[in-house]
Amino acid sequence: MSNKNTLTLTDNRTGKTISLPIQAGTAGPPVVDIRGIYGDFGLFTLDPGFKSTASCTSNITFIDGEKGVLLYRGYPIEQLADQSSFVETSYLLMKGELPNQSQLDDFDQLITRHTMVHEQLLNFYQGFRRDAHPMAIMVGVVGALSAFYHDSLDIHDPRHRELSAIRLLAKIPTIAAACYKHSIGQPFIYPDNNLDYAANFLKMMFAVPGQNYQVNPVVARALDKILILHADHEQNASTSTVRLAGSTGANPFAAISAGIGALWGPSHGGANEAVLKMLYEIGTVENVPKFIKKAQDPNDSFRLMGFGHRVYRNHDPRAQVLKKEAKKVLEALDHHDDPLFKLALELERIALEDEYFIEKKLYPNVDFYSGIIESAMGIPTNMFTVMFAMARCVGWIAQWKEMMVDKDLVIGRPRQLYQGPAQRNYKAVNSR
Ligand code: CMC
């Protein structure tokens, strides 16, 4: 009897057939389990960029790119951005359910207790040139955490894993703000545990020892939203990097440092920095059509940064939340006539009416508006990707923790289609 939940393949070279099981998830396309292909057929599969390949099973985040839906543990991102806090969302991502009040208070306190970094870690910053890119510092310092917290490095001990997770979540804003302070030659500001997660970060970024610093609540709330919106995003390039590094048994600080490196690229987390650079390059609304044309020219490497996404083919729900938030923040900060925002709106309007962008389903992504808000907050452009890393850290941790208890966990080791020379004999240099 034929089983409906299989895919039958025939190797036409040999006539041999194989039935591969099809597994359905809670949502999204079902997957064909191809693990048997090599054993039964002696074949590998080829899928550069993982366009059709699921690398793992996961219960954390789900995207429906056709409908523009993003869920964390089943909850729509719009509801979380509107009603939750970053700390509560972090609990949800890490533990699977929303906390009750006392669970939330305990979690909040636990994070607060771990916000300081080892004093010696601060010396580490002095080794970096003053003009180092903050992401370069971030990759190094997060990796260096493994040299400071030996008591939580046993990846097979659940208590160690939990402690590392809390340490990363708690210390990442302190590390990020210190990257900025180092770059402008100001003293590091210690965490203020009376403030919430976002407000504490703003204080560590902008306070100076000689003056009182008051956090603007509208700015703190907007930052909290930005953190929620960036917190996790399925098996994207940096998360997959964290999983791949973690699958070797590397400690979580090392794995997350690898993820930060992957996030840096302009096709991924580096896009928010690239959006601002692009807006400055475009300069005025009159120049928009010229740049829209450039983006379509196959001989020009220019792309509209902040547009397009591998998964979203309708709209990026995070961008829609941020567009509204940008208006609020600019008003609260008295930047009503922000020329960059006006330029961004015009660019978005023209691109969304353009045949090329419509046909290729290219919509503004999360990076298109985050940079404008962050810029209005006074955050310099070269810190934007650091902000992204700070937010995504909890997603990386949640995915790493999930992987560590996955019964299918094995070292990640892709195959390849080798097209180099066949075996040949070495020739001495004088006979080549
Ligand atoms: N501007 C102009 N053309 C574009 C753009 C763009 N931003 N994005 C894609 N295209 C074109 C691309 O040239 C290609 O055309 P053709 O079919 O003629 O070769 C087609 O659309 C498909 O693009 P792709 O590069 O094959 O698509 P992808 O899924 O591999 O890449 C992407 C997705 C995000 C890397 C790409 O859209 C891009 O480079 N966007 C700009 C960078 C950016 O904003 N990145 C942030 C992503 S969201 C944050 C995150 O998750 O990290």
mmCIF file of N, CA and C in Angstrom, residues 42-108:
data_model
loop_
_atom_site.group_PDB
_atom_site.id
_atom_site.type_symbol
_atom_site.label_atom_id
_atom_site.label_comp_id
_atom_site.label_asym_id
_atom_site.label_seq_id
_atom_site.Cartn_x
_atom_site.Cartn_y
_atom_site.Cartn_z
ATOM 1 N N GLY A 42 23.438 6.783 -2.693
ATOM 2 C CA GLY A 42 24.810 7.269 -2.881
ATOM 3 C C GLY A 42 24.826 8.641 -3.526
ATOM 4 N N LEU A 43 23.786 9.435 -3.264
ATOM 5 C CA LEU A 43 23.715 10.783 -3.847
ATOM 6 C C LEU A 43 23.708 11.831 -2.744
ATOM 7 N N PHE A 44 24.331 12.957 -3.019
ATOM 8 C CA PHE A 44 24.159 14.140 -2.168
ATOM 9 C C PHE A 44 23.096 15.019 -2.826
ATOM 10 N N THR A 45 22.604 16.015 -2.103
ATOM 11 C CA THR A 45 21.718 17.016 -2.714
ATOM 12 C C THR A 45 22.487 18.334 -2.761
ATOM 13 N N LEU A 46 22.117 19.202 -3.711
ATOM 14 C CA LEU A 46 22.828 20.484 -3.871
ATOM 15 C C LEU A 46 21.818 21.618 -3.708
ATOM 16 N N ASP A 47 22.085 22.534 -2.770
ATOM 17 C CA ASP A 47 21.161 23.636 -2.524
ATOM 18 C C ASP A 47 21.916 24.847 -1.967
ATOM 19 N N PRO A 48 22.734 25.498 -2.836
ATOM 20 C CA PRO A 48 23.490 26.660 -2.335
ATOM 21 C C PRO A 48 22.543 27.715 -1.771
ATOM 22 N N GLY A 49 22.892 28.264 -0.634
ATOM 23 C CA GLY A 49 22.055 29.295 -0.019
ATOM 24 C C GLY A 49 20.860 28.727 0.731
ATOM 25 N N PHE A 50 20.769 27.392 0.808
ATOM 26 C CA PHE A 50 19.672 26.734 1.550
ATOM 27 C C PHE A 50 18.297 27.245 1.121
ATOM 28 N N LYS A 51 18.105 27.461 -0.190
ATOM 29 C CA LYS A 51 16.828 28.041 -0.616
ATOM 30 C C LYS A 51 15.658 27.085 -0.413
ATOM 31 N N SER A 52 15.932 25.759 -0.427
ATOM 32 C CA SER A 52 14.842 24.793 -0.227
ATOM 33 C C SER A 52 15.126 23.853 0.937
ATOM 34 N N THR A 53 16.160 24.128 1.690
ATOM 35 C CA THR A 53 16.582 23.139 2.686
ATOM 36 C C THR A 53 16.403 23.632 4.112
ATOM 37 N N ALA A 54 15.684 22.842 4.918
ATOM 38 C CA ALA A 54 15.575 23.129 6.353
ATOM 39 C C ALA A 54 16.783 22.490 7.032
ATOM 40 N N SER A 55 17.464 23.246 7.877
ATOM 41 C CA SER A 55 18.664 22.699 8.507
ATOM 42 C C SER A 55 18.358 22.060 9.856
ATOM 43 N N CYS A 56 17.170 22.295 10.392
ATOM 44 C CA CYS A 56 16.842 21.760 11.723
ATOM 45 C C CYS A 56 15.334 21.814 11.919
ATOM 46 N N THR A 57 14.876 21.214 13.016
ATOM 47 C CA THR A 57 13.492 21.472 13.433
ATOM 48 C C THR A 57 13.571 22.489 14.561
ATOM 49 N N SER A 58 12.567 23.339 14.674
ATOM 50 C CA SER A 58 12.611 24.365 15.718
ATOM 51 C C SER A 58 11.195 24.704 16.166
ATOM 52 N N ASN A 59 11.048 25.078 17.438
ATOM 53 C CA ASN A 59 9.734 25.465 17.986
ATOM 54 C C ASN A 59 9.681 26.949 18.307
ATOM 55 N N ILE A 60 10.657 27.731 17.832
ATOM 56 C CA ILE A 60 10.783 29.085 18.381
ATOM 57 C C ILE A 60 10.066 30.134 17.519
ATOM 58 N N THR A 61 10.495 30.287 16.281
ATOM 59 C CA THR A 61 10.004 31.403 15.459
ATOM 60 C C THR A 61 9.472 30.884 14.132
ATOM 61 N N PHE A 62 8.437 31.535 13.629
ATOM 62 C CA PHE A 62 7.882 31.133 12.340
ATOM 63 C C PHE A 62 7.605 32.363 11.480
ATOM 64 N N ILE A 63 8.005 32.272 10.209
ATOM 65 C CA ILE A 63 7.730 33.348 9.251
ATOM 66 C C ILE A 63 6.882 32.786 8.114
ATOM 67 N N ASP A 64 5.801 33.479 7.773
ATOM 68 C CA ASP A 64 5.102 33.198 6.528
ATOM 69 C C ASP A 64 5.405 34.371 5.607
ATOM 70 N N GLY A 65 6.366 34.154 4.715
ATOM 71 C CA GLY A 65 6.866 35.239 3.871
ATOM 72 C C GLY A 65 5.842 35.726 2.868
ATOM 73 N N GLU A 66 4.920 34.852 2.444
ATOM 74 C CA GLU A 66 3.903 35.257 1.466
ATOM 75 C C GLU A 66 2.893 36.196 2.109
ATOM 76 N N LYS A 67 2.587 35.910 3.387
ATOM 77 C CA LYS A 67 1.550 36.727 4.057
ATOM 78 C C LYS A 67 2.142 37.839 4.907
ATOM 79 N N GLY A 68 3.465 37.861 5.072
ATOM 80 C CA GLY A 68 4.076 38.889 5.913
ATOM 81 C C GLY A 68 3.795 38.657 7.389
ATOM 82 N N VAL A 69 3.905 37.385 7.816
ATOM 83 C CA VAL A 69 3.618 37.043 9.219
ATOM 84 C C VAL A 69 4.919 36.631 9.917
ATOM 85 N N LEU A 70 5.109 37.124 11.136
ATOM 86 C CA LEU A 70 6.243 36.696 11.967
ATOM 87 C C LEU A 70 5.708 36.375 13.355
ATOM 88 N N LEU A 71 5.947 35.149 13.817
ATOM 89 C CA LEU A 71 5.473 34.715 15.135
ATOM 90 C C LEU A 71 6.650 34.301 15.998
ATOM 91 N N TYR A 72 6.659 34.742 17.265
ATOM 92 C CA TYR A 72 7.597 34.191 18.256
ATOM 93 C C TYR A 72 6.785 33.240 19.138
ATOM 94 N N ARG A 73 7.116 31.977 19.144
ATOM 95 C CA ARG A 73 6.391 30.977 19.947
ATOM 96 C C ARG A 73 4.879 31.089 19.707
ATOM 97 N N GLY A 74 4.500 31.445 18.490
ATOM 98 C CA GLY A 74 3.083 31.523 18.118
ATOM 99 C C GLY A 74 2.480 32.912 18.243
ATOM 100 N N TYR A 75 3.144 33.835 18.927
ATOM 101 C CA TYR A 75 2.570 35.169 19.125
ATOM 102 C C TYR A 75 2.994 36.122 17.999
ATOM 103 N N PRO A 76 2.015 36.840 17.380
ATOM 104 C CA PRO A 76 2.367 37.765 16.287
ATOM 105 C C PRO A 76 3.278 38.879 16.770
ATOM 106 N N ILE A 77 4.235 39.230 15.939
ATOM 107 C CA ILE A 77 5.237 40.233 16.299
ATOM 108 C C ILE A 77 4.591 41.582 16.603
ATOM 109 N N GLU A 78 3.499 41.912 15.904
ATOM 110 C CA GLU A 78 2.855 43.219 16.126
ATOM 111 C C GLU A 78 2.333 43.303 17.566
ATOM 112 N N GLN A 79 1.738 42.173 18.056
ATOM 113 C CA GLN A 79 1.200 42.174 19.427
ATOM 114 C C GLN A 79 2.318 42.287 20.448
ATOM 115 N N LEU A 80 3.417 41.581 20.189
ATOM 116 C CA LEU A 80 4.535 41.643 21.138
ATOM 117 C C LEU A 80 5.140 43.046 21.152
ATOM 118 N N ALA A 81 5.324 43.619 19.958
ATOM 119 C CA ALA A 81 5.924 44.965 19.887
ATOM 120 C C ALA A 81 5.049 45.981 20.609
ATOM 121 N N ASP A 82 3.751 45.785 20.511
ATOM 122 C CA ASP A 82 2.812 46.733 21.095
ATOM 123 C C ASP A 82 2.623 46.550 22.599
ATOM 124 N N GLN A 83 2.571 45.281 23.024
ATOM 125 C CA GLN A 83 2.127 45.024 24.404
ATOM 126 C C GLN A 83 3.179 44.417 25.321
ATOM 127 N N SER A 84 4.236 43.855 24.754
ATOM 128 C CA SER A 84 5.211 43.164 25.609
ATOM 129 C C SER A 84 6.415 44.072 25.850
ATOM 130 N N SER A 85 7.372 43.565 26.616
ATOM 131 C CA SER A 85 8.651 44.276 26.790
ATOM 132 C C SER A 85 9.738 43.350 26.262
ATOM 133 N N PHE A 86 10.943 43.901 26.054
ATOM 134 C CA PHE A 86 12.012 43.062 25.526
ATOM 135 C C PHE A 86 12.375 41.944 26.515
ATOM 136 N N VAL A 87 12.363 42.256 27.796
ATOM 137 C CA VAL A 87 12.725 41.226 28.778
ATOM 138 C C VAL A 87 11.679 40.111 28.778
ATOM 139 N N GLU A 88 10.408 40.490 28.723
ATOM 140 C CA GLU A 88 9.357 39.469 28.695
ATOM 141 C C GLU A 88 9.464 38.631 27.414
ATOM 142 N N THR A 89 9.720 39.321 26.276
ATOM 143 C CA THR A 89 9.861 38.602 25.003
ATOM 144 C C THR A 89 11.071 37.660 25.058
ATOM 145 N N SER A 90 12.116 38.086 25.740
ATOM 146 C CA SER A 90 13.300 37.225 25.874
ATOM 147 C C SER A 90 12.950 35.958 26.653
ATOM 148 N N TYR A 91 12.168 36.129 27.718
ATOM 149 C CA TYR A 91 11.717 34.970 28.495
ATOM 150 C C TYR A 91 10.932 34.019 27.578
ATOM 151 N N LEU A 92 10.021 34.618 26.801
ATOM 152 C CA LEU A 92 9.197 33.823 25.882
ATOM 153 C C LEU A 92 10.071 33.037 24.905
ATOM 154 N N LEU A 93 11.032 33.720 24.309
ATOM 155 C CA LEU A 93 11.887 33.051 23.315
ATOM 156 C C LEU A 93 12.707 31.948 23.970
ATOM 157 N N MET A 94 13.252 32.239 25.139
ATOM 158 C CA MET A 94 14.142 31.266 25.772
ATOM 159 C C MET A 94 13.389 30.100 26.396
ATOM 160 N N LYS A 95 12.201 30.379 26.958
ATOM 161 C CA LYS A 95 11.524 29.327 27.736
ATOM 162 C C LYS A 95 10.264 28.778 27.074
ATOM 163 N N GLY A 96 9.751 29.433 26.065
ATOM 164 C CA GLY A 96 8.647 28.840 25.301
ATOM 165 C C GLY A 96 7.275 29.384 25.644
ATOM 166 N N GLU A 97 7.102 29.966 26.840
ATOM 167 C CA GLU A 97 5.798 30.500 27.243
ATOM 168 C C GLU A 97 5.985 31.889 27.828
ATOM 169 N N LEU A 98 4.912 32.676 27.805
ATOM 170 C CA LEU A 98 4.971 33.985 28.474
ATOM 171 C C LEU A 98 5.024 33.756 29.984
ATOM 172 N N PRO A 99 5.778 34.570 30.711
ATOM 173 C CA PRO A 99 5.884 34.366 32.162
ATOM 174 C C PRO A 99 4.669 34.934 32.897
ATOM 175 N N ASN A 100 4.380 34.376 34.105
ATOM 176 C CA ASN A 100 3.433 35.093 34.970
ATOM 177 C C ASN A 100 4.218 36.200 35.681
ATOM 178 N N GLN A 101 3.542 37.013 36.489
ATOM 179 C CA GLN A 101 4.210 38.189 37.054
ATOM 180 C C GLN A 101 5.438 37.799 37.882
ATOM 181 N N SER A 102 5.313 36.760 38.714
ATOM 182 C CA SER A 102 6.470 36.472 39.582
ATOM 183 C C SER A 102 7.622 35.853 38.766
ATOM 184 N N GLN A 103 7.279 35.079 37.751
ATOM 185 C CA GLN A 103 8.357 34.542 36.871
ATOM 186 C C GLN A 103 9.066 35.697 36.157
ATOM 187 N N LEU A 104 8.274 36.677 35.733
ATOM 188 C CA LEU A 104 8.858 37.817 35.027
ATOM 189 C C LEU A 104 9.757 38.625 35.965
ATOM 190 N N ASP A 105 9.277 38.845 37.196
ATOM 191 C CA ASP A 105 10.080 39.607 38.163
ATOM 192 C C ASP A 105 11.398 38.885 38.450
ATOM 193 N N ASP A 106 11.311 37.580 38.643
ATOM 194 C CA ASP A 106 12.535 36.803 38.951
ATOM 195 C C ASP A 106 13.525 36.872 37.779
ATOM 196 N N PHE A 107 12.991 36.748 36.567
ATOM 197 C CA PHE A 107 13.845 36.755 35.374
ATOM 198 C C PHE A 107 14.517 38.123 35.214
ATOM 199 N N ASP A 108 13.710 39.145 35.436
ATOM 200 C CA ASP A 108 14.203 40.516 35.329
ATOM 201 C C ASP A 108 15.337 40.744 36.334
#
